[in-house]
Short mmCIF file of C-alpha atoms in Angstrom, two decimals:
data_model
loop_
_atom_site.label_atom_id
_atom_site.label_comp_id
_atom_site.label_asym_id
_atom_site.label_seq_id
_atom_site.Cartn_x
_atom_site.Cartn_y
_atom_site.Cartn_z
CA UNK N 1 1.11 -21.00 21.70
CA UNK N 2 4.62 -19.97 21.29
CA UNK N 3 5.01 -15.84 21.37
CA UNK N 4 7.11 -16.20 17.51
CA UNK N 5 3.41 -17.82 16.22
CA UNK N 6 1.40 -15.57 17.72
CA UNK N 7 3.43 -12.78 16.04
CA UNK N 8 3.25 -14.13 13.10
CA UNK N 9 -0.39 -15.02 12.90
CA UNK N 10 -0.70 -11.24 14.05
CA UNK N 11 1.45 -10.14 10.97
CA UNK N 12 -0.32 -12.55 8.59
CA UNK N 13 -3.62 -10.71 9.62
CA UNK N 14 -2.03 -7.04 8.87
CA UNK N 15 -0.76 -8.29 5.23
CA UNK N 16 -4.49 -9.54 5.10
CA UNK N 17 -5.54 -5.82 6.15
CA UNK N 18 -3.17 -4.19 4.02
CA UNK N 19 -3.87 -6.11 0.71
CA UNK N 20 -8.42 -5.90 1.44
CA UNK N 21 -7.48 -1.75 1.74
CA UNK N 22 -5.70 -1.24 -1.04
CA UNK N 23 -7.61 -3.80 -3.59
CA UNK N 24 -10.96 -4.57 -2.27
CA UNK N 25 -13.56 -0.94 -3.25
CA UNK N 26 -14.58 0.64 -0.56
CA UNK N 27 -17.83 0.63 -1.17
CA UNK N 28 -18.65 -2.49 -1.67
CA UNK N 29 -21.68 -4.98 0.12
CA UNK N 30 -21.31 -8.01 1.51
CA UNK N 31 -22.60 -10.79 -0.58
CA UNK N 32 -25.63 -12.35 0.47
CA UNK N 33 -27.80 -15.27 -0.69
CA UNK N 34 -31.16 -15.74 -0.82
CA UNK N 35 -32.30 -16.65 3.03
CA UNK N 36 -29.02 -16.06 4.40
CA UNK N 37 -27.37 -13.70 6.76
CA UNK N 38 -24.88 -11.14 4.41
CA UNK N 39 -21.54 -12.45 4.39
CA UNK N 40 -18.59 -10.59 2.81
CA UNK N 41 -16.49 -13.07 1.41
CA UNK N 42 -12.59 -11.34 2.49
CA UNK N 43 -9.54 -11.64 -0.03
CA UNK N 44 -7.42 -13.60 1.24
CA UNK N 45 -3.08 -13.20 1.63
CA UNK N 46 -1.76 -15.26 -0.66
CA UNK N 47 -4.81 -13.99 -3.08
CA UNK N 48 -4.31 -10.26 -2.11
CA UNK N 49 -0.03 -10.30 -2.44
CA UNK N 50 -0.50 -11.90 -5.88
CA UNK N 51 -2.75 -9.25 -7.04
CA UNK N 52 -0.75 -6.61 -5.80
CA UNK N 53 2.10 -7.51 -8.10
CA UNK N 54 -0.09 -7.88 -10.83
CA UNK N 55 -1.39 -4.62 -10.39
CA UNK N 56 1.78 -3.40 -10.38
CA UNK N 57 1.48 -1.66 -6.58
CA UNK N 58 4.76 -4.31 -5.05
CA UNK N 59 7.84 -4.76 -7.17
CA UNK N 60 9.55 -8.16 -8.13
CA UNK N 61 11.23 -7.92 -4.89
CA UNK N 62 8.45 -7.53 -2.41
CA UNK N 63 6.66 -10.40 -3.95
CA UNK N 64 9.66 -12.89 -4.08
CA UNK N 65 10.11 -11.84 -0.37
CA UNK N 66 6.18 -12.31 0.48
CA UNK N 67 5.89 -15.77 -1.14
CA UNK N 68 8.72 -16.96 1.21
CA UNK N 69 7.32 -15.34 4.79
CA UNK N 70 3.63 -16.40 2.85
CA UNK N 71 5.03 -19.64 3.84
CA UNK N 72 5.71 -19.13 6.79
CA UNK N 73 2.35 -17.30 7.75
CA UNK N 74 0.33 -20.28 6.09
CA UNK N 75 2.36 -22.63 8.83
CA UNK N 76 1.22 -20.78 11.71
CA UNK N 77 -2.42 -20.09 10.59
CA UNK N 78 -3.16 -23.86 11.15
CA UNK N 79 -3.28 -25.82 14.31
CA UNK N 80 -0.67 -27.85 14.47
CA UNK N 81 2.55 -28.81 16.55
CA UNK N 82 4.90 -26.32 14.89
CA UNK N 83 7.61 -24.09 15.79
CA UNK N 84 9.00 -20.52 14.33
CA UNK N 85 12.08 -19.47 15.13
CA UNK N 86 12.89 -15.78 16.37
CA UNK N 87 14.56 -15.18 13.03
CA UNK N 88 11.58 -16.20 10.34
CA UNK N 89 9.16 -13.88 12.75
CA UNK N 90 11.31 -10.89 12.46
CA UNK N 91 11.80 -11.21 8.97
CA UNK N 92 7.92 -11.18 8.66
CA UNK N 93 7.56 -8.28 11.13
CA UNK N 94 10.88 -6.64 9.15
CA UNK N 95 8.91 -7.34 5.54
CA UNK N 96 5.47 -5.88 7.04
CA UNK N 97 7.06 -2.81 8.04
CA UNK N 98 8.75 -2.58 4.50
CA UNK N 99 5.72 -3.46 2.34
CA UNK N 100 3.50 -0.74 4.56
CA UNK N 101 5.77 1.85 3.96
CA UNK N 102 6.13 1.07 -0.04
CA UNK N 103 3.07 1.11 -0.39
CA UNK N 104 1.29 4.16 1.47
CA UNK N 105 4.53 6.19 2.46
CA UNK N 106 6.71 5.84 -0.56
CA UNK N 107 4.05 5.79 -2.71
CA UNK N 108 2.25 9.18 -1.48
CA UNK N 109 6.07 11.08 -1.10
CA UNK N 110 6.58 9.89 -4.89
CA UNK N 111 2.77 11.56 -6.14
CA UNK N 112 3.78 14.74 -3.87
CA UNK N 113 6.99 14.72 -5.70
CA UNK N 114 5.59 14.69 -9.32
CA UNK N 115 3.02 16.92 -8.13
CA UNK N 116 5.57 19.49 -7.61
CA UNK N 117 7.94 18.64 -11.20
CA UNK N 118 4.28 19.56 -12.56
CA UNK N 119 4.25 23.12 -10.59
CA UNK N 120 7.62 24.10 -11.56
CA UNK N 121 7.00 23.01 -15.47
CA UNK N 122 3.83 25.29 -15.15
CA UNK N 123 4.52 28.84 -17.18
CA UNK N 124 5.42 31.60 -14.89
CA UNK N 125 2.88 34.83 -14.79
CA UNK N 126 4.06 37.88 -16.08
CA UNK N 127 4.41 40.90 -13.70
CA UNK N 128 1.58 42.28 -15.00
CA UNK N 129 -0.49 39.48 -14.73
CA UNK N 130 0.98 39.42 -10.73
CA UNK N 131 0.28 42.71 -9.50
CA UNK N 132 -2.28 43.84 -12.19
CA UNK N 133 -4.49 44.94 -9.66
CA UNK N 134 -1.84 46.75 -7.56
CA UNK N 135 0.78 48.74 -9.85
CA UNK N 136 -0.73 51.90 -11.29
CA UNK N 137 -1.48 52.16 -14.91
CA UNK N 138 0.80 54.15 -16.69
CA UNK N 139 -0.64 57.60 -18.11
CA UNK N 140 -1.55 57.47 -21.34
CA UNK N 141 0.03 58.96 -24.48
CA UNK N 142 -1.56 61.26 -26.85
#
């Protein structure tokens, strides 16, 4: 097996990862039947990518871009007398990297930034209401 498929069938299985994380719960059992050992039946890539875009979690980009290296990863996962070139394997490794930081690192800097637009919209305290407990009380009037 040539080192560009067994990238890519390595990739494939990281969109595979990265799509069951963020849509399957985490909680949940495998499905079993009646007699039979429990089985979890896995969501599979081309399943997973479409659902991310449904669900609003990839843009219109990163889905045009996975259907295309999809493709590609679909090629390799089956055993026959193929070759990738160097190119189509970085531009899967290149598009892995991209959708894994969309999704987790772009997507928790954009909650941490909204998070603080929220603090800064919050009212103020008053002095009073600051150092209540500290400043003396004035002396009363009478």
């Amino acid at each position: 097996m040539g080192a560009n498929i067994a990238a890519c069938m390595m990739l494939g299985r990281a969109l595979e990862a990265l799509c069951r994380d963020l849509l399957e719960p985490k909680d949940s059992k495998p499905e079993a039947s009646p007699g039979e050992p429990s089985r979890k039946k896995y969501l599979m890539l081309g399943e997973g990518i479409r659902q991310l875009h449904d669900r609003k979690i990839i843009d219109e980009r990163l889905y045009e871009w996975s259907q295309s290296l999809h493709a590609i990863r679909n090629l390799v996962a089956h055993p026959e007398d193929i070759t990738v070139s160097r190119e189509d394997a970085e531009d899967l490794q290149v598009f892995v990297n991209a959708i894994t930081e969309y999704v987790y690192d772009l997507t928790d800097r954009h909650e941490e930034f909204k998070e603080r637009q929220a603090e800064k919209k919050k009212p103020r305290k008053s002095l009073a209401e600051m150092f209540g407990g500290i400043l003396p009380t004035p002396p009363e009037r009478g």
